[in-house]
Tab-separated table of C-alpha atoms in Angstrom:
chain	number	residue	atom	x	y	z
A	1	PRO	CA	166.497	75.617	108.876
A	2	PRO	CA	165.015	72.322	109.313
A	3	ARG	CA	166.898	69.318	108.388
A	4	SER	CA	165.075	66.185	107.306
A	5	THR	CA	165.541	62.865	108.891
A	6	GLN	CA	165.848	59.559	107.476
A	7	SER	CA	165.444	55.905	108.832
A	8	ARG	CA	168.721	54.140	109.057
A	9	SER	CA	168.493	50.409	109.229
A	10	SER	CA	171.984	49.784	110.517
A	11	ALA	CA	173.614	50.661	113.955
A	12	ALA	CA	174.372	54.324	114.444
A	13	SER	CA	177.964	53.748	114.135
A	14	ASP	CA	177.783	52.449	110.540
A	15	VAL	CA	179.126	55.031	108.015
A	16	TYR	CA	176.901	55.901	105.169
A	17	LYS	CA	177.890	57.546	101.946
A	18	ARG	CA	175.898	60.413	100.076
A	19	GLN	CA	176.564	62.130	96.791
A	20	VAL	CA	175.665	65.396	95.398
A	21	LEU	CA	176.467	65.902	91.664
A	22	VAL	CA	175.710	69.463	90.040
A	23	ALA	CA	176.119	70.312	86.282
A	24	GLY	CA	175.661	74.208	86.480
A	25	SER	CA	175.281	75.179	82.866
A	26	GLU	CA	172.832	75.134	80.129
A	27	THR	CA	172.457	74.660	76.121
A	28	TYR	CA	174.156	72.253	73.619
A	29	TRP	CA	177.016	74.447	73.700
A	30	ASN	CA	177.852	73.217	77.284
A	31	TYR	CA	177.276	69.640	76.193
A	32	ARG	CA	180.252	68.463	78.213
A	33	HIS	CA	179.077	69.468	81.694
A	34	GLN	CA	175.769	67.378	81.744
A	35	ALA	CA	177.783	64.405	80.132
A	36	ASP	CA	180.556	64.856	82.920
A	37	VAL	CA	177.959	64.713	85.587
A	38	CYS	CA	175.908	61.883	84.377
A	39	HIS	CA	179.250	59.791	83.743
A	40	ALA	CA	179.874	60.433	87.500
A	41	TYR	CA	176.498	58.962	88.516
A	42	GLN	CA	177.162	55.901	86.367
A	43	ILE	CA	180.377	55.436	88.140
A	44	LEU	CA	178.624	55.541	91.506
A	45	ILE	CA	175.798	53.179	90.312
A	46	LYS	CA	178.198	50.741	88.985
A	47	ASN	CA	180.047	50.912	92.558
A	48	ASN	CA	176.889	49.905	93.968
A	49	PHE	CA	175.348	53.043	95.358
A	50	ASN	CA	171.712	53.202	95.937
A	51	PRO	CA	170.143	56.123	93.716
A	52	ASP	CA	168.164	57.301	96.682
A	53	ASN	CA	171.592	58.487	98.049
A	54	ILE	CA	172.400	60.435	95.056
A	55	ILE	CA	171.221	63.930	94.121
A	56	VAL	CA	171.581	65.367	90.837
A	57	LEU	CA	171.058	68.892	89.618
A	58	SER	CA	171.100	69.427	85.907
A	59	LYS	CA	169.383	71.653	83.454
A	60	ASN	CA	168.980	68.566	81.238
A	61	ASP	CA	168.430	70.370	78.200
A	62	VAL	CA	171.125	68.850	76.060
A	63	ALA	CA	170.426	65.139	75.509
A	64	TYR	CA	166.926	66.099	73.832
A	65	SER	CA	168.372	69.191	72.117
A	66	HIS	CA	167.436	69.524	68.367
A	67	ASN	CA	171.210	69.640	67.999
A	68	ASN	CA	171.997	66.344	69.206
A	69	HIS	CA	172.166	63.574	66.538
A	70	PHE	CA	171.743	61.005	69.295
A	71	GLN	CA	168.337	62.076	70.896
A	72	GLY	CA	168.091	61.103	74.560
A	73	GLN	CA	171.877	59.995	74.764
A	74	LEU	CA	175.129	61.737	76.173
A	75	PHE	CA	178.775	60.532	75.646
A	76	ASN	CA	181.453	61.532	77.716
A	77	LYS	CA	184.193	60.047	75.711
A	78	PRO	CA	184.833	59.551	71.902
A	79	SER	CA	183.798	56.039	70.527
A	80	PHE	CA	184.965	56.940	67.004
A	81	ASP	CA	183.070	54.206	64.701
A	82	GLN	CA	181.851	52.175	67.731
A	83	VAL	CA	178.478	52.632	69.680
A	84	GLY	CA	180.006	54.048	72.715
A	85	GLU	CA	178.300	54.290	76.331
A	86	ASN	CA	175.433	56.277	76.497
A	87	VAL	CA	175.996	57.977	80.050
A	88	ASN	CA	172.623	59.506	80.202
A	89	GLU	CA	170.853	55.988	80.365
A	90	GLY	CA	169.225	55.800	83.867
A	91	CYS	CA	170.668	59.098	85.154
A	92	LYS	CA	168.071	60.156	87.259
A	93	ILE	CA	167.969	64.054	87.824
A	94	ASP	CA	166.325	65.446	91.007
A	95	TYR	CA	166.207	69.024	90.139
A	96	GLU	CA	166.214	70.349	86.372
A	97	GLY	CA	165.351	73.145	84.127
A	98	VAL	CA	164.727	76.480	86.290
A	99	ASP	CA	165.079	74.604	89.627
A	100	VAL	CA	168.892	74.510	89.140
A	101	THR	CA	169.884	77.320	91.294
A	102	PRO	CA	172.464	78.358	93.671
A	103	GLU	CA	169.576	78.507	96.220
A	104	ASN	CA	168.342	74.888	95.966
A	105	PHE	CA	171.992	73.668	95.788
A	106	LEU	CA	172.760	75.320	99.041
A	107	SER	CA	169.349	74.071	100.700
A	108	VAL	CA	170.003	70.412	99.171
A	109	LEU	CA	173.713	70.569	101.164
A	110	LYS	CA	171.968	71.861	104.218
A	111	GLY	CA	169.343	69.354	104.375
A	112	ASN	CA	166.788	72.083	104.445
A	113	VAL	CA	163.533	70.563	102.753
A	114	SER	CA	161.607	73.803	103.235
A	115	GLY	CA	164.335	75.782	101.257
A	116	VAL	CA	164.044	74.051	98.059
A	117	THR	CA	161.909	74.989	95.350
A	118	GLY	CA	160.617	72.554	92.437
A	119	GLY	CA	162.370	69.375	91.802
A	120	ASN	CA	161.443	66.352	93.913
A	121	GLY	CA	162.394	67.991	97.120
A	122	LYS	CA	165.566	65.500	97.628
A	123	VAL	CA	168.190	66.871	100.147
A	124	LEU	CA	171.068	65.478	101.921
A	125	ARG	CA	169.916	63.424	104.892
A	126	SER	CA	173.314	62.972	106.401
A	127	THR	CA	174.642	62.726	109.972
A	128	GLU	CA	178.068	62.695	111.503
A	129	ASN	CA	178.632	59.090	110.498
A	130	ASP	CA	178.585	59.909	107.012
A	131	ARG	CA	180.786	60.375	104.323
A	132	VAL	CA	179.785	63.148	101.719
A	133	PHE	CA	181.141	63.373	98.153
A	134	ILE	CA	180.207	66.608	96.212
A	135	ASN	CA	180.981	67.051	92.442
A	136	PHE	CA	180.254	70.353	90.493
A	137	VAL	CA	180.854	70.948	86.865
A	138	ASP	CA	180.619	74.386	85.133
A	139	HIS	CA	182.026	77.685	84.240
A	140	GLY	CA	183.418	79.892	86.875
A	141	ALA	CA	185.288	83.111	87.464
A	142	PRO	CA	187.528	84.394	90.516
A	143	GLY	CA	185.260	84.030	93.597
A	144	LEU	CA	182.223	82.233	91.918
A	145	ILE	CA	180.854	79.292	90.091
A	146	ALA	CA	177.780	79.785	87.577
A	147	PHE	CA	174.381	78.400	87.445
A	148	PRO	CA	171.744	78.627	84.748
A	149	GLN	CA	169.929	80.821	87.125
A	150	GLY	CA	172.497	83.205	88.747
A	151	TYR	CA	175.982	82.654	90.389
A	152	LEU	CA	177.408	80.976	93.762
A	153	TYR	CA	179.941	83.084	95.351
A	154	ALA	CA	182.690	81.615	97.406
A	155	ASP	CA	181.717	83.308	100.824
A	156	ASP	CA	178.259	81.556	100.470
A	157	LEU	CA	179.480	78.321	99.496
A	158	LEU	CA	181.847	78.563	102.583
A	159	ALA	CA	179.043	79.525	104.803
A	160	THR	CA	177.107	76.574	103.784
A	161	LEU	CA	180.189	74.183	104.483
A	162	ARG	CA	180.465	75.925	107.778
A	163	TYR	CA	176.907	74.975	108.600
A	164	MET	CA	177.280	71.482	107.559
A	165	TYR	CA	180.472	71.377	109.878
A	166	GLU	CA	178.754	72.773	112.975
A	167	ASN	CA	175.641	70.683	112.301
A	168	SER	CA	177.691	67.218	112.204
A	169	MET	CA	176.305	66.552	108.789
A	170	TYR	CA	179.293	64.350	107.920
A	171	LYS	CA	182.050	62.502	109.000
A	172	GLU	CA	184.296	63.470	106.125
A	173	LEU	CA	183.331	65.547	103.074
A	174	VAL	CA	185.091	65.395	99.715
A	175	PHE	CA	184.376	68.129	96.997
A	176	TYR	CA	185.822	67.835	93.406
A	177	LEU	CA	185.116	71.172	91.633
A	178	GLU	CA	185.417	71.620	87.560
A	179	ALA	CA	185.434	75.135	86.694
A	180	CYS	CA	187.457	77.907	85.614
A	181	ASN	CA	189.445	79.696	88.580
A	182	SER	CA	187.843	77.036	90.762
A	183	GLY	CA	190.581	77.134	93.275
A	184	SER	CA	189.159	80.697	94.224
A	185	MET	CA	186.149	78.898	95.826
A	186	PHE	CA	188.337	77.162	98.490
A	187	LEU	CA	190.916	79.869	99.271
A	188	GLU	CA	189.400	80.259	102.781
A	189	LEU	CA	188.522	76.628	103.564
A	190	PRO	CA	189.810	75.912	106.836
A	191	THR	CA	191.971	72.778	107.692
A	192	ASN	CA	189.992	71.652	110.616
A	193	TRP	CA	186.553	70.996	109.218
A	194	ARG	CA	187.367	67.538	107.852
A	195	ILE	CA	186.663	68.511	104.199
A	196	TYR	CA	189.169	67.661	101.634
A	197	ALA	CA	188.842	69.531	98.078
A	198	THR	CA	190.518	69.393	94.781
A	199	SER	CA	190.069	72.057	92.141
A	200	ALA	CA	190.475	71.702	88.209
A	201	ALA	CA	192.345	74.989	88.085
A	202	SER	CA	194.160	77.426	90.252
A	203	PRO	CA	192.336	80.630	91.441
A	204	ASN	CA	193.607	82.741	88.819
A	205	GLU	CA	193.378	80.292	85.615
A	206	SER	CA	191.051	78.662	83.165
A	207	SER	CA	190.253	75.159	83.192
A	208	TYR	CA	189.743	73.387	79.912
A	209	ALA	CA	187.467	71.329	77.845
A	210	TYR	CA	188.382	67.853	76.459
A	211	TYR	CA	187.754	65.284	73.738
A	212	CYS	CA	186.986	68.037	71.307
A	213	TYR	CA	186.193	68.797	67.691
A	214	PRO	CA	187.625	67.950	65.083
A	215	LYS	CA	189.378	64.777	66.048
A	216	GLN	CA	187.878	63.612	69.360
A	217	ASP	CA	184.202	64.501	69.359
A	218	LEU	CA	183.229	61.432	67.403
A	219	VAL	CA	180.544	58.879	68.274
A	220	GLN	CA	179.542	56.264	65.902
A	221	GLY	CA	181.286	57.988	63.076
A	222	LEU	CA	179.543	61.388	63.756
A	223	HIS	CA	180.852	64.588	64.845
A	224	ILE	CA	178.965	65.922	67.983
A	225	PHE	CA	180.375	69.241	67.331
A	226	GLN	CA	180.880	69.967	70.945
A	227	CYS	CA	183.611	68.716	73.275
A	228	LEU	CA	182.521	65.585	74.964
A	229	GLY	CA	183.918	66.272	78.491
A	230	ASP	CA	186.477	68.445	80.708
A	231	GLU	CA	190.099	67.725	81.110
A	232	TYR	CA	190.105	67.465	84.985
A	233	SER	CA	186.703	65.713	85.163
A	234	ILE	CA	187.784	63.021	82.450
A	235	ASN	CA	190.946	62.316	84.278
A	236	TRP	CA	189.403	61.930	87.720
A	237	MET	CA	186.729	59.529	86.279
A	238	GLU	CA	188.787	57.444	84.153
A	239	ALA	CA	191.302	57.025	86.831
A	240	THR	CA	188.565	55.854	88.968
A	241	GLU	CA	187.245	53.360	86.410
A	242	GLN	CA	190.674	51.951	85.503
A	243	GLY	CA	192.289	52.001	89.148
A	244	ASN	CA	191.605	50.121	91.906
A	245	LEU	CA	189.423	51.350	94.773
A	246	ASP	CA	192.370	50.907	97.353
A	247	GLU	CA	193.983	53.665	95.629
A	248	THR	CA	194.039	56.616	97.868
A	249	LEU	CA	192.784	60.181	97.172
A	250	GLN	CA	196.189	61.321	97.173
A	251	GLU	CA	197.509	58.814	94.542
A	252	GLN	CA	194.392	59.824	92.488
A	253	PHE	CA	195.090	63.488	92.986
A	254	GLN	CA	198.713	62.893	91.548
A	255	THR	CA	197.433	60.913	88.594
A	256	VAL	CA	194.886	63.628	87.685
A	257	LYS	CA	197.515	66.430	88.328
A	258	SER	CA	199.802	64.699	86.046
A	259	LYS	CA	197.469	63.969	82.941
A	260	THR	CA	195.803	67.595	83.390
A	261	ASN	CA	198.189	69.567	81.203
A	262	GLN	CA	196.226	72.811	80.665
A	263	SER	CA	195.520	73.774	84.178
A	264	HIS	CA	197.111	73.187	87.726
A	265	VAL	CA	195.008	70.757	89.754
A	266	LEU	CA	195.226	71.769	93.436
A	267	GLN	CA	193.928	70.322	96.800
A	268	TRP	CA	192.460	72.256	99.631
A	269	GLY	CA	191.088	71.988	103.147
A	270	ASP	CA	191.922	68.806	105.433
A	271	LEU	CA	194.695	67.203	103.298
A	272	SER	CA	195.091	64.291	105.808
A	273	ILE	CA	191.736	62.968	104.311
A	274	SER	CA	193.726	62.200	101.119
A	275	SER	CA	195.316	59.062	102.850
A	276	GLN	CA	192.072	57.444	102.539
A	277	PRO	CA	191.316	54.993	99.736
A	278	ILE	CA	188.915	56.224	97.095
A	279	GLY	CA	186.550	53.519	97.813
A	280	ASN	CA	185.611	55.227	100.997
A	281	PHE	CA	183.898	57.961	98.973
A	282	LEU	CA	183.019	56.333	95.456
A	283	ALA	CA	182.055	52.953	96.214
A	284	ASN	CA	179.256	51.647	98.477
A	285	ASN	CA	179.917	48.473	100.661
A	286	TYR	CA	183.601	49.170	100.209
A	287	GLN	CA	185.486	47.190	102.681
A	288	GLY	CA	189.135	47.803	101.427
A	289	SER	CA	192.426	45.909	102.051
A	290	LEU	CA	193.776	48.668	103.993
A	291	ASN	CA	192.435	49.859	107.477
A	292	GLU	CA	192.774	53.162	109.286
A	293	GLN	CA	195.506	51.925	111.321
A	294	SER	CA	197.753	50.312	108.586
A	295	ARG	CA	197.171	52.990	106.023
A	296	LYS	CA	200.331	55.171	105.563
A	297	SER	CA	199.651	58.521	107.190
A	298	VAL	CA	200.101	61.867	105.180
A	299	SER	CA	201.236	64.925	106.588
A	300	TYR	CA	200.999	68.123	104.852
A	301	THR	CA	201.801	71.956	105.659
A	302	HIS	CA	200.909	74.921	104.045
A	303	LEU	CA	199.709	74.884	100.210
A	304	THR	CA	201.949	76.713	98.115
A	305	LEU	CA	200.487	77.812	94.591
A	306	PRO	CA	202.376	76.932	91.483
A	307	THR	CA	203.740	79.731	88.942
A	308	ILE	CA	200.955	80.092	86.521
A	309	TYR	CA	201.782	80.040	82.738
A	310	SER	CA	199.605	81.036	80.143
A	311	VAL	CA	197.953	78.463	77.895
A	312	GLN	CA	196.265	79.267	74.588
A	313	ILE	CA	193.436	77.063	73.636
A	314	SER	CA	189.884	77.824	72.198
A	315	VAL	CA	187.591	76.131	74.804
A	316	VAL	CA	187.521	76.718	78.213
A	317	ALA	CA	185.362	74.686	80.887
């Protein structure tokens, strides 16, 4: 399929950064997913990204739901009796409503303008000089992740990532995936495609919601009556906000893994990429105090899945 082009004002050797953020669920019951994605958007904007280089897919049916005490607003962490941060403010959504589909998501990743329907037609315009960051948040099951309209299967995601690799659509790609059984989407991810992924859960377990009723869903003294976020997502975003951009992806992984108590956070693909600072993917105009030569190299062998223990809790991701 045809891939759109974009004028680049700097030299071809410059590294550009592109982001794709997806909330795959719908209805107020899934408040947390759309709040997670808009929080991720706010982090990128605060780190000086151009909104034109961020693509967001979200049903966008929560902020103005009749169930929402705070019309037009979303909160990703409790503020108790304080005002709190409205992560929906300025969150620009490119595909919403019935346009949030697996087909549109895959066409966006391929840069296939003719393959998308609805929305504003925005697709990835990346080249071999670009770093790409993908964040997907929703429900999942073994071998699939959910959308409001249908499911995306692991084989189809892998085929799209193969297309991106074979068509030189990135220098390196980082994929953060929040869903139950999310590890099952990366079981066949090769280690030589320059893709580094982390999953909220192993292939055979759930991931879990966070900041939930009755004690932690409070905003301005009112109960939201839904979970405000997801454990893995909250942990990587709060680590990004509280940490320093020189922290490596591996260091962030260890932080998120240690703080995520209800599922096993795992990493997949080309794990050597994890030696890079998070600023290479989550901050624009990042220079960094570490360069490629001085940064400590990280060597990995095969991934061994941990033993999975049953966890009893009421709300899954």
